[in-house]
CSV table of C-alpha atoms in Angstrom, one decimal:
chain,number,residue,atom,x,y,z
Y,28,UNK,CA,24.2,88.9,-26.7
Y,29,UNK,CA,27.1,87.5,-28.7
Y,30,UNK,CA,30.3,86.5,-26.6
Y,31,UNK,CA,33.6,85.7,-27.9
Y,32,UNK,CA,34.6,82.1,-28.7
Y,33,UNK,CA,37.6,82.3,-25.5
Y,34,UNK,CA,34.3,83.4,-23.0
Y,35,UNK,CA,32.5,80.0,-24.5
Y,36,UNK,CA,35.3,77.6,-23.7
Y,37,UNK,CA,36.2,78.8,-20.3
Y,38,UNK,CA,32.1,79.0,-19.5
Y,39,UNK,CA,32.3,74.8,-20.8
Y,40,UNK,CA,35.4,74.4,-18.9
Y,41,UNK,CA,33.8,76.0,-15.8
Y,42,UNK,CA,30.5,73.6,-16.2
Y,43,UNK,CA,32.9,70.4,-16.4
Y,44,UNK,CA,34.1,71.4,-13.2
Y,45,UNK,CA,30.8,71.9,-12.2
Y,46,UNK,CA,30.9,75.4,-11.4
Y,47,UNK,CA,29.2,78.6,-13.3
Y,48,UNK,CA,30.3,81.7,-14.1
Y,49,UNK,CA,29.0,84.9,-13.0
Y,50,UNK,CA,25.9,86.0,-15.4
Y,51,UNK,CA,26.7,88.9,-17.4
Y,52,UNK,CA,24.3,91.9,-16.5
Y,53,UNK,CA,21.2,92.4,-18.2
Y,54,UNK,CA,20.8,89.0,-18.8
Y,55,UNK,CA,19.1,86.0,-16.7
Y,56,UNK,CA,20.7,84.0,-14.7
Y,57,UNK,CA,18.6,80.7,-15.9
Y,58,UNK,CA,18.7,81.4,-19.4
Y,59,UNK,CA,22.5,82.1,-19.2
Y,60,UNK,CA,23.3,78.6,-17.4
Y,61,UNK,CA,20.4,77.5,-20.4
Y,62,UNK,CA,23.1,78.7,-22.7
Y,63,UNK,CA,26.1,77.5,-21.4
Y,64,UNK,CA,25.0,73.9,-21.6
Y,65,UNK,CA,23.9,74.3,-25.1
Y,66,UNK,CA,27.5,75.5,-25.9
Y,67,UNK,CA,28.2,71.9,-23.8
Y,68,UNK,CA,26.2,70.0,-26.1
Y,69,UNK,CA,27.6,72.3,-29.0
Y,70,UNK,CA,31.2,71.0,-28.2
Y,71,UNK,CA,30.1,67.5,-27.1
Y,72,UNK,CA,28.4,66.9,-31.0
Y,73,UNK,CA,30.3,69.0,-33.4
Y,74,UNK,CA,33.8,69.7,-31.5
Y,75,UNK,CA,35.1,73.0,-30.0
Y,76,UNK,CA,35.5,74.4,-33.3
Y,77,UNK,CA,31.7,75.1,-33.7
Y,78,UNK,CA,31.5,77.6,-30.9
Y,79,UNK,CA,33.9,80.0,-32.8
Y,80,UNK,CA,31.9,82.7,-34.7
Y,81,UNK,CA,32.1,81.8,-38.6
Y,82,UNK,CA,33.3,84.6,-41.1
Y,83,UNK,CA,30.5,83.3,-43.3
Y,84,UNK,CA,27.4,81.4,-43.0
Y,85,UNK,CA,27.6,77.7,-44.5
Y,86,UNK,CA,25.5,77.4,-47.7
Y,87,UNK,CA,23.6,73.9,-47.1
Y,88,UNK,CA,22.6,72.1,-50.6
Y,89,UNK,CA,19.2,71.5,-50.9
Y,90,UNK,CA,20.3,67.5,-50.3
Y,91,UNK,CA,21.8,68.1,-46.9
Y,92,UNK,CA,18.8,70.2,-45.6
Y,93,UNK,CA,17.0,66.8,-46.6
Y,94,UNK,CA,19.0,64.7,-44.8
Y,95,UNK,CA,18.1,67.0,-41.6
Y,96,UNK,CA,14.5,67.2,-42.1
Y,97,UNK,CA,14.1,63.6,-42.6
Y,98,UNK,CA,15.8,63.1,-39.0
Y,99,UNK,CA,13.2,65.1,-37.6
Y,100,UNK,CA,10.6,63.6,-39.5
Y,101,UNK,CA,11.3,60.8,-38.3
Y,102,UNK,CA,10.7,61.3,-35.0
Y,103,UNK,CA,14.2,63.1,-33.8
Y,104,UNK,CA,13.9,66.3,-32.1
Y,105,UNK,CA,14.1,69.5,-33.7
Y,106,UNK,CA,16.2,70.5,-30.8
Y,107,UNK,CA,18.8,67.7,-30.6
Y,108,UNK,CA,19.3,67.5,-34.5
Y,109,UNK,CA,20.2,71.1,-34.9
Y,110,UNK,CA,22.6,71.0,-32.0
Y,111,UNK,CA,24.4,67.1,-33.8
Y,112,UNK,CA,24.4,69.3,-36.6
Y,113,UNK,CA,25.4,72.8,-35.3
Y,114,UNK,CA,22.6,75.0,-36.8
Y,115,UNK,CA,20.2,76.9,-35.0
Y,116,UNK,CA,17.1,75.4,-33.9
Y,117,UNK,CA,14.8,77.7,-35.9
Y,118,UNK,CA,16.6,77.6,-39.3
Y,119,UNK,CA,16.1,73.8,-39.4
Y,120,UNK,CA,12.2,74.5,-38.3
Y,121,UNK,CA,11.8,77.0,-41.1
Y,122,UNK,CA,12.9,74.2,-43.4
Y,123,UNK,CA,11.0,71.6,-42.1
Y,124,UNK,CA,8.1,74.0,-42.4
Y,125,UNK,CA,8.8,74.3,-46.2
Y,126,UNK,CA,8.9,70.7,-46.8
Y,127,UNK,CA,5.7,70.1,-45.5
Y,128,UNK,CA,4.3,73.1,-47.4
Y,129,UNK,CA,6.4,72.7,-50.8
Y,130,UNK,CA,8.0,69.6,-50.6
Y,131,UNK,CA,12.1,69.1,-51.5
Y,132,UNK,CA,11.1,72.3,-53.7
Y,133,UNK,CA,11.1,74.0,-50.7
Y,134,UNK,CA,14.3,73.4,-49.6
Y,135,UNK,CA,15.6,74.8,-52.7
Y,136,UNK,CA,17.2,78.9,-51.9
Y,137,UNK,CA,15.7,81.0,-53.7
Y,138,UNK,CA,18.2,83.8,-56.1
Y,139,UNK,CA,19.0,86.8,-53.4
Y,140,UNK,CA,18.3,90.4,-54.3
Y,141,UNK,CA,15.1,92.5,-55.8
Y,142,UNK,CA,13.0,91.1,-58.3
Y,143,UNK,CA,14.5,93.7,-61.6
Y,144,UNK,CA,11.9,96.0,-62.6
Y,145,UNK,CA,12.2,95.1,-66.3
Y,146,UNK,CA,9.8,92.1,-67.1
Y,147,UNK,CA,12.1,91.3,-69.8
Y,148,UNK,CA,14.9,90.1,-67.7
Y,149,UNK,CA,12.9,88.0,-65.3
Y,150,UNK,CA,14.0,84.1,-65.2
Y,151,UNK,CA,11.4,81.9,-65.2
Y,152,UNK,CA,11.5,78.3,-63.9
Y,153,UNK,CA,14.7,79.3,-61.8
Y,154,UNK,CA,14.3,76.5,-58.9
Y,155,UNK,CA,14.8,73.3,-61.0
Y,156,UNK,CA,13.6,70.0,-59.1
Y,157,UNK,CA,15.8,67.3,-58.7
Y,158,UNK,CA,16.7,64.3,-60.9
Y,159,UNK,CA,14.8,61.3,-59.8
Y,160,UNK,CA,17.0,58.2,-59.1
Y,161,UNK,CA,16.7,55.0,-60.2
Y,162,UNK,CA,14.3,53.4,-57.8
Y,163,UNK,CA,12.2,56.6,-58.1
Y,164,UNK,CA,11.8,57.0,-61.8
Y,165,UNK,CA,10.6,53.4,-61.3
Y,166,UNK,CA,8.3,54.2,-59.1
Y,167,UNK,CA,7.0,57.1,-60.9
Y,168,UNK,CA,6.5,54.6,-63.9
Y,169,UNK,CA,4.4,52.0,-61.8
Y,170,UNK,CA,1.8,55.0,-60.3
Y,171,UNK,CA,1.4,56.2,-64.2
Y,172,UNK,CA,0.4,53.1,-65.2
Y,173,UNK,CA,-1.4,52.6,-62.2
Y,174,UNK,CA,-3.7,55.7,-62.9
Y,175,UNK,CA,-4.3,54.3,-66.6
Y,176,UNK,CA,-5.5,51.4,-65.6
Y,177,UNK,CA,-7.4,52.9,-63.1
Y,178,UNK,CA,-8.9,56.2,-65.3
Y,179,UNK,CA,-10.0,52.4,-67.9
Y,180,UNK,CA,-11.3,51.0,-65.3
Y,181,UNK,CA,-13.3,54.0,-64.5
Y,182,UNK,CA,-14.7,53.9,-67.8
Y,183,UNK,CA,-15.7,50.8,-68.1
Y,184,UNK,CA,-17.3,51.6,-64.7
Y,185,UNK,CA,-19.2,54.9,-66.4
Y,186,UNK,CA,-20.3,52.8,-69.2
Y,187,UNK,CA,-21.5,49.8,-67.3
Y,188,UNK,CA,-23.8,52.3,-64.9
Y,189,UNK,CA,-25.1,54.3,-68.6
Y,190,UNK,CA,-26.1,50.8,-69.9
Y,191,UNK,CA,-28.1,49.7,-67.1
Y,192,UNK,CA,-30.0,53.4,-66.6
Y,193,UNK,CA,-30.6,52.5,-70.6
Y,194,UNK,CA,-31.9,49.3,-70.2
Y,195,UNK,CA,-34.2,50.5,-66.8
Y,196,UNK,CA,-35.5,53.2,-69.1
Y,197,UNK,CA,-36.3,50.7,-71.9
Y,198,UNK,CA,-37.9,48.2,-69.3
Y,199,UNK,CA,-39.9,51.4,-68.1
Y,200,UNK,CA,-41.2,52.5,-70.9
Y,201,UNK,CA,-42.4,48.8,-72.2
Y,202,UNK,CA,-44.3,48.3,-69.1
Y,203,UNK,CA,-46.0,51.7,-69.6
Y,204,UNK,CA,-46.8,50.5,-72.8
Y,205,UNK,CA,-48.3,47.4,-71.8
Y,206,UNK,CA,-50.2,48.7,-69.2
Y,207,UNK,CA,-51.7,51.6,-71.9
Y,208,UNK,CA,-52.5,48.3,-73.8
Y,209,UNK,CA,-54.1,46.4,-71.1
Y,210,UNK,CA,-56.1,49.5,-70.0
Y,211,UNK,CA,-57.3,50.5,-73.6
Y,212,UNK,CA,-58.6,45.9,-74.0
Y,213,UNK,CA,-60.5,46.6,-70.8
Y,214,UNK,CA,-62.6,49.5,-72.3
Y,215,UNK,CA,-63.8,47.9,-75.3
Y,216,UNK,CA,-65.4,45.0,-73.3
């Protein structure tokens, strides 16, 4: 049900007093008082401002749905993060949901609208990443070294283990032919 903004602030003014109002019909009574303190903890995080109904939904960058994810990730609620931040509890699951499955790609919108039906038109590579900082692009050096040495290493490794199988197969094969010798001495006596 969607109530005006004035029915919000006398419903918090009510619960300061400690008192509730009547619950609207069709609707029950403990998920209504559930309600009315969210609106409480609405007003107490973002100001009274945030329980008036917006004319358009804020677009979040992909850099501020970070920041939120990375609270919950971190051990914050999903609950208590989306009310300090005055977003709906499911939203910010959704987009934790994509970071785990995408990673910051995932936070990125997609274009709105049908796909065209002309394959001509279609934009590829649309979601560009985003730029690395400093520290990262440094980072992102260090493991690509890191994996050369280690792919070398690995080779040297390969090489090491084909030597030795050669050398065993040598040894092999020069006992087997001095046991055919030793065997072939002991017939002519």
């Amino acid at each position: 049900m969607r109530y005006s903004y004035a029915f919000k602030r006398k419903c918090v003014e009510m619960y300061y007093q400690g008192l509730y109002p009547d619950t609207p019909d069709g609707i029950c009574g403990k998920e209504f008082h559930r309600t009315i303190r969210k609106w409480v903890r609405i007003e107490e995080s973002c100001g009274p401002e945030a329980l008036k109904h917006k004319a358009q939904n804020k677009v979040w960058s992909p850099e501020d749905k970070y920041a939120l994810v990375a609270r919950v990730l971190s051990g914050e609620s999903n609950k208590s993060v989306a009310l300090t931040s005055g977003i709906n509890e499911g939203m910010l699951y959704q987009w934790v949901r994509k970071y785990k499955i995408y990673g910051y790609n995932g936070l990125i919108s997609k274009p709105k609208g049908r796909k065209s039906k002309d394959p001509d038109m279609k934009k590829i590579g649309t979601r560009e990443p985003k730029k690395l900082n400093e520290s990262e692009y440094e980072e992102l050096i260090r493991l690509r070294a890191e994996i050369t040495y280690i792919k070398a290493e690995n080779e040297v490794i390969k090489k090491e283990i084909a030597l030795r199988e050669e050398k065993e197969a040598a040894r092999l094969k020069a006992k087997k032919q001095q046991s055919s010798k030793n065997s072939v001495k002991k017939d002519t006596h």
